[in-house]
């Protein structure tokens, strides 16, 4: 009698989707992010050990401020990667655009890092071998040390290419596929906060938010290079937090489609650049880097070429700020269009995040 009440459920008769289900792709990409989150968490747990590792004679001890800042940054990275990885595995529609934005930021950062590495490696190669040979009391090992330095430099460049260029580019290419968008929309039918603004505005908002967090983290050093002096203590923390607060307000205002959000974000970054740039040439470069949390002993070979060091430092700052300004200018037409649509009552509270954030929506 019980057997007659039981029937086999047919899973073969379910209605097929009108598109290719990209769940395996989302889960694979999500698991990779979760592994990255676990790795970042392990780094946070191991950072305190750096203070107790035996150092070679003359090797600088890592300052506590650097360890604290690194811990905060890696903990934040672990949280972000964990959340995005979970969102992709669960096929949440908010995870796709946010992961694409993170990949875009990583790709830009990787390109800037690669340019800086191309400048720094030749600059420090000779000084590296000379200083280490002197530390050994003989010039004989110089050739071997040069080879060691080249090996380390090549490994660093390969690491940058794989993790900061190839990996984020892969995420962008795989997640921007239309069927990935259809997959997350199918499995997550709710309107999320990422759907309430156009993709270009969402990308700009997240970019401003990341800038706010990055500037706020700088407060850990309690130093700010300003023209020919270094502001220290409470005054430096206040300046840094003021800039971070301005960027945080710009983030919220931009998401709310307020024109002053774009202007506040752009103005804050430009003013910060104009204040930091003259300091590179007006104060000793060692003091400038010390104000940024980098001790002279950690970059001694780099400082042996002062004018080239100043020029490359200024170029890095201008390049990074220039990329931000160029993006903000490119995103402004889409932002202005969304503002006008909101003012005229034509604002759509649901946007499809179908385009790559790198493309500006």
XYZ file of C-alpha atoms in Angstrom:
361
model
C 0.000 0.000 0.000
C 2.853 2.358 0.857
C 4.591 1.438 -2.341
C 1.515 2.469 -4.315
C 1.626 5.962 -2.814
C 5.225 6.515 -3.845
C 6.110 7.591 -7.339
C 9.369 8.534 -8.905
C 9.884 12.231 -9.451
C 10.961 13.065 -12.964
C 13.789 15.560 -12.965
C 14.147 15.177 -16.691
C 10.873 16.960 -17.461
C 11.794 20.355 -16.019
C 11.523 23.250 -18.435
C 14.941 23.926 -19.998
C 16.352 27.418 -19.683
C 16.378 29.524 -22.856
C 20.098 30.128 -22.342
C 23.155 28.172 -21.272
C 23.281 27.913 -17.476
C 26.648 29.339 -16.392
C 26.421 28.099 -12.811
C 29.634 26.003 -13.085
C 31.557 29.077 -14.225
C 30.193 31.188 -11.364
C 30.976 28.505 -8.805
C 34.523 28.023 -10.081
C 35.254 31.750 -9.988
C 33.634 32.011 -6.568
C 35.730 29.189 -5.112
C 38.912 30.865 -6.374
C 37.908 34.037 -4.530
C 37.153 32.051 -1.380
C 40.617 30.484 -1.557
C 42.071 33.981 -1.923
C 40.079 35.094 1.130
C 41.449 32.181 3.144
C 44.994 33.033 2.039
C 44.566 36.668 3.037
C 43.239 35.580 6.413
C 46.290 33.376 6.931
C 48.564 36.338 6.155
C 46.764 38.392 8.811
C 47.344 35.600 11.343
C 51.039 35.360 10.454
C 51.860 39.079 10.414
C 52.646 39.369 14.164
C 55.355 36.739 13.716
C 57.299 39.173 11.505
C 58.336 41.107 14.623
C 60.026 38.040 16.088
C 61.743 36.580 13.015
C 65.565 36.845 13.357
C 66.948 39.562 11.080
C 70.285 39.646 9.301
C 72.707 42.343 10.486
C 71.743 45.709 9.059
C 68.311 44.513 7.945
C 65.594 46.964 9.040
C 62.929 45.717 11.408
C 59.439 46.053 10.040
C 57.744 49.011 11.818
C 54.655 48.222 13.865
C 52.633 50.793 11.903
C 53.349 48.889 8.683
C 52.246 45.624 10.278
C 49.035 47.186 11.599
C 48.204 48.725 8.227
C 49.032 45.479 6.406
C 46.812 43.588 8.839
C 43.883 45.944 8.256
C 44.310 45.818 4.484
C 44.604 42.021 4.318
C 41.679 41.596 6.706
C 39.602 43.892 4.495
C 40.724 41.994 1.409
C 39.777 38.694 3.048
C 36.317 40.031 3.897
C 35.753 41.421 0.385
C 36.985 38.301 -1.398
C 34.979 36.096 0.949
C 31.773 38.058 0.366
C 32.213 38.134 -3.413
C 33.163 34.462 -3.518
C 30.056 33.560 -1.527
C 27.931 35.740 -3.793
C 29.220 34.091 -6.965
C 28.794 30.568 -5.592
C 25.238 31.453 -4.515
C 24.604 33.163 -7.882
C 23.650 36.487 -6.327
C 23.171 39.223 -8.891
C 25.069 41.816 -6.825
C 28.231 39.696 -6.820
C 28.761 39.851 -10.579
C 29.083 43.637 -11.077
C 31.036 44.089 -7.830
C 33.504 41.363 -8.814
C 33.937 42.967 -12.233
C 34.618 46.323 -10.596
C 37.172 44.739 -8.239
C 38.810 43.055 -11.238
C 38.978 46.390 -13.066
C 40.597 48.091 -10.077
C 43.080 45.232 -9.721
C 43.930 45.411 -13.422
C 44.628 49.158 -13.235
C 46.662 48.728 -10.058
C 48.602 45.898 -11.682
C 49.405 48.005 -14.738
C 50.673 50.877 -12.572
C 52.669 48.438 -10.421
C 54.218 46.910 -13.528
C 55.300 50.341 -14.788
C 56.806 51.192 -11.390
C 58.608 47.833 -11.290
C 60.047 48.453 -14.750
C 61.524 51.717 -13.425
C 62.680 50.428 -10.045
C 64.328 47.141 -11.074
C 67.104 48.584 -13.275
C 67.531 51.426 -10.808
C 68.282 49.181 -7.845
C 70.054 46.217 -9.482
C 73.595 47.597 -9.331
C 73.162 49.122 -5.883
C 71.730 45.834 -4.595
C 74.727 43.764 -5.651
C 77.251 46.387 -4.485
C 75.732 46.816 -1.018
C 75.362 43.116 -0.384
C 78.882 42.423 -1.590
C 80.144 45.092 0.807
C 78.167 43.507 3.613
C 79.962 40.224 2.928
C 83.320 42.018 3.094
C 84.286 41.126 -0.450
C 83.385 42.132 -3.968
C 83.648 38.536 -5.220
C 80.005 37.529 -4.630
C 78.717 40.533 -6.575
C 78.035 38.516 -9.718
C 76.145 35.841 -7.808
C 74.154 38.461 -5.937
C 73.302 40.194 -9.203
C 71.995 36.893 -10.514
C 70.001 36.411 -7.328
C 68.518 39.896 -7.676
C 67.587 39.241 -11.312
C 65.890 36.008 -10.280
C 63.892 37.788 -7.573
C 62.971 40.591 -9.993
C 61.800 38.143 -12.670
C 59.759 36.195 -10.120
C 58.161 39.440 -8.898
C 57.241 40.519 -12.422
C 55.763 37.088 -13.195
C 53.749 37.272 -9.961
C 52.414 40.697 -10.934
C 51.536 39.501 -14.424
C 49.666 36.460 -13.131
C 47.829 37.860 -10.108
C 47.325 41.521 -11.013
C 46.987 41.308 -14.804
C 46.015 37.844 -16.080
C 43.667 36.837 -13.231
C 41.509 40.007 -13.134
C 41.419 40.086 -16.938
C 40.143 36.500 -16.909
C 37.401 37.431 -14.446
C 36.345 40.363 -16.600
C 36.176 38.269 -19.755
C 34.261 35.409 -18.129
C 31.783 37.465 -16.097
C 30.849 39.947 -18.803
C 29.292 37.183 -20.932
C 25.533 37.839 -21.430
C 24.620 34.324 -20.320
C 26.321 34.902 -16.964
C 24.068 37.925 -16.471
C 21.007 35.873 -17.437
C 22.061 33.113 -15.040
C 22.278 35.375 -11.968
C 19.042 37.133 -12.944
C 17.306 33.764 -13.213
C 18.458 32.444 -9.835
C 18.223 35.773 -7.989
C 15.038 37.581 -8.954
C 15.273 40.276 -6.280
C 16.278 43.827 -7.108
C 19.573 44.485 -5.355
C 21.231 47.790 -4.467
C 23.649 47.288 -7.339
C 20.678 47.401 -9.737
C 19.445 50.817 -8.631
C 22.015 52.847 -10.577
C 23.496 52.413 -14.069
C 26.640 50.241 -14.254
C 28.903 53.250 -14.922
C 27.564 55.057 -11.845
C 27.911 51.911 -9.734
C 31.531 51.573 -10.810
C 32.221 55.224 -10.035
C 30.556 54.887 -6.636
C 32.590 51.832 -5.682
C 35.767 53.516 -6.953
C 35.156 56.503 -4.693
C 34.414 54.177 -1.779
C 37.645 52.238 -2.303
C 39.556 55.527 -2.435
C 37.925 56.599 0.844
C 38.963 53.360 2.576
C 42.500 53.573 1.187
C 42.965 57.160 2.352
C 41.514 56.380 5.792
C 44.032 53.534 6.212
C 46.833 56.068 5.777
C 45.885 57.516 9.184
C 47.709 54.579 10.789
C 51.037 56.325 10.092
C 49.936 59.686 11.603
C 52.254 61.514 9.172
C 51.534 63.646 6.112
C 54.181 65.166 3.802
C 53.141 68.739 3.117
C 55.401 70.934 0.977
C 58.735 71.170 2.839
C 57.643 69.687 6.162
C 56.011 66.613 7.658
C 52.809 67.031 9.654
C 52.699 64.542 12.512
C 50.404 63.303 15.229
C 46.799 64.370 15.705
C 47.026 67.075 13.035
C 48.116 64.517 10.424
C 45.377 62.073 11.419
C 42.809 64.874 11.201
C 43.964 65.821 7.680
C 43.826 62.221 6.479
C 40.415 61.544 8.010
C 39.089 64.817 6.558
C 40.085 63.684 3.061
C 38.634 60.215 3.692
C 35.379 61.736 4.956
C 35.120 63.909 1.841
C 35.515 60.828 -0.366
C 32.987 58.885 1.733
C 30.447 61.698 1.353
C 31.180 61.812 -2.376
C 30.547 58.061 -2.547
C 27.107 58.342 -0.964
C 26.158 61.442 -2.937
C 27.212 59.829 -6.226
C 25.152 56.721 -5.464
C 22.190 58.979 -4.690
C 22.763 60.637 -8.080
C 23.637 64.028 -6.590
C 25.887 66.092 -8.904
C 27.980 67.324 -5.981
C 29.109 63.724 -5.399
C 31.073 63.700 -8.664
C 32.531 67.164 -8.052
C 33.479 66.437 -4.437
C 35.241 63.194 -5.360
C 37.134 64.735 -8.258
C 38.113 67.845 -6.295
C 39.348 65.850 -3.297
C 41.683 63.661 -5.364
C 43.026 66.619 -7.364
C 43.720 68.655 -4.211
C 45.456 65.694 -2.551
C 47.661 65.231 -5.618
C 48.533 68.925 -5.809
C 49.484 68.923 -2.106
C 51.584 65.752 -2.252
C 53.369 66.395 -5.550
C 55.482 69.461 -4.549
C 56.644 67.652 -1.406
C 58.543 65.146 -3.557
C 60.867 67.930 -4.713
C 60.791 70.270 -1.680
C 61.871 67.900 1.120
C 64.464 65.122 1.444
C 63.058 62.105 -0.371
C 63.816 59.869 2.603
C 61.594 62.087 4.769
C 58.876 61.981 2.143
C 58.834 58.188 2.092
C 59.068 58.061 5.880
C 55.879 60.132 6.001
C 54.270 57.464 3.800
C 55.372 54.737 6.193
C 58.468 53.552 4.288
C 61.807 53.796 6.067
C 64.927 54.876 4.175
C 66.713 51.607 5.035
C 64.005 49.675 3.190
C 64.587 51.550 -0.072
C 68.228 52.562 0.335
C 69.351 51.520 -3.185
C 66.433 53.403 -4.687
C 67.422 56.620 -2.889
C 70.993 56.427 -4.206
C 69.722 58.016 -7.439
C 67.848 61.018 -6.003
C 66.711 62.777 -9.172
C 65.589 59.615 -10.901
C 63.933 58.514 -7.671
C 62.068 61.810 -7.399
C 61.018 61.707 -11.037
C 59.743 58.130 -10.825
C 57.917 58.860 -7.556
C 56.249 61.915 -9.063
C 55.422 59.969 -12.229
C 53.783 57.206 -10.179
C 51.655 59.695 -8.254
C 50.644 61.588 -11.411
C 49.903 58.329 -13.241
C 47.687 56.969 -10.492
C 45.825 60.259 -10.066
C 45.625 60.695 -13.832
C 43.948 57.309 -14.240
C 41.393 58.297 -11.585
C 40.696 61.683 -13.182
C 40.435 60.168 -16.669
C 37.952 57.599 -15.441
C 35.854 60.185 -13.616
C 35.723 62.323 -16.757
C 34.729 59.324 -18.840
C 31.999 58.326 -16.390
C 30.561 61.841 -16.107
C 28.286 61.718 -19.214
C 26.583 58.561 -17.944
C 26.336 60.065 -14.459
C 24.854 63.314 -15.816
C 22.347 61.329 -17.892
C 21.233 59.415 -14.813
C 20.933 62.667 -12.842
C 18.781 64.226 -15.586
C 16.601 61.125 -15.773
C 16.058 61.297 -12.048
C 15.212 65.009 -12.182
C 12.646 64.496 -14.945
C 11.027 61.524 -13.263
C 12.271 59.104 -15.911
C 14.703 57.458 -13.514
C 14.476 53.675 -13.656
C 15.066 52.125 -10.247
C 16.244 48.878 -11.850
C 19.240 48.726 -14.161
C 20.739 45.693 -15.784
C 24.426 45.407 -14.994
C 25.094 43.909 -18.352
C 28.171 45.790 -19.486
C 31.682 45.669 -18.226
C 32.419 48.351 -15.652
C 35.653 48.974 -17.431
C 33.676 50.077 -20.405
C 31.948 52.767 -18.447
C 28.487 51.201 -18.683
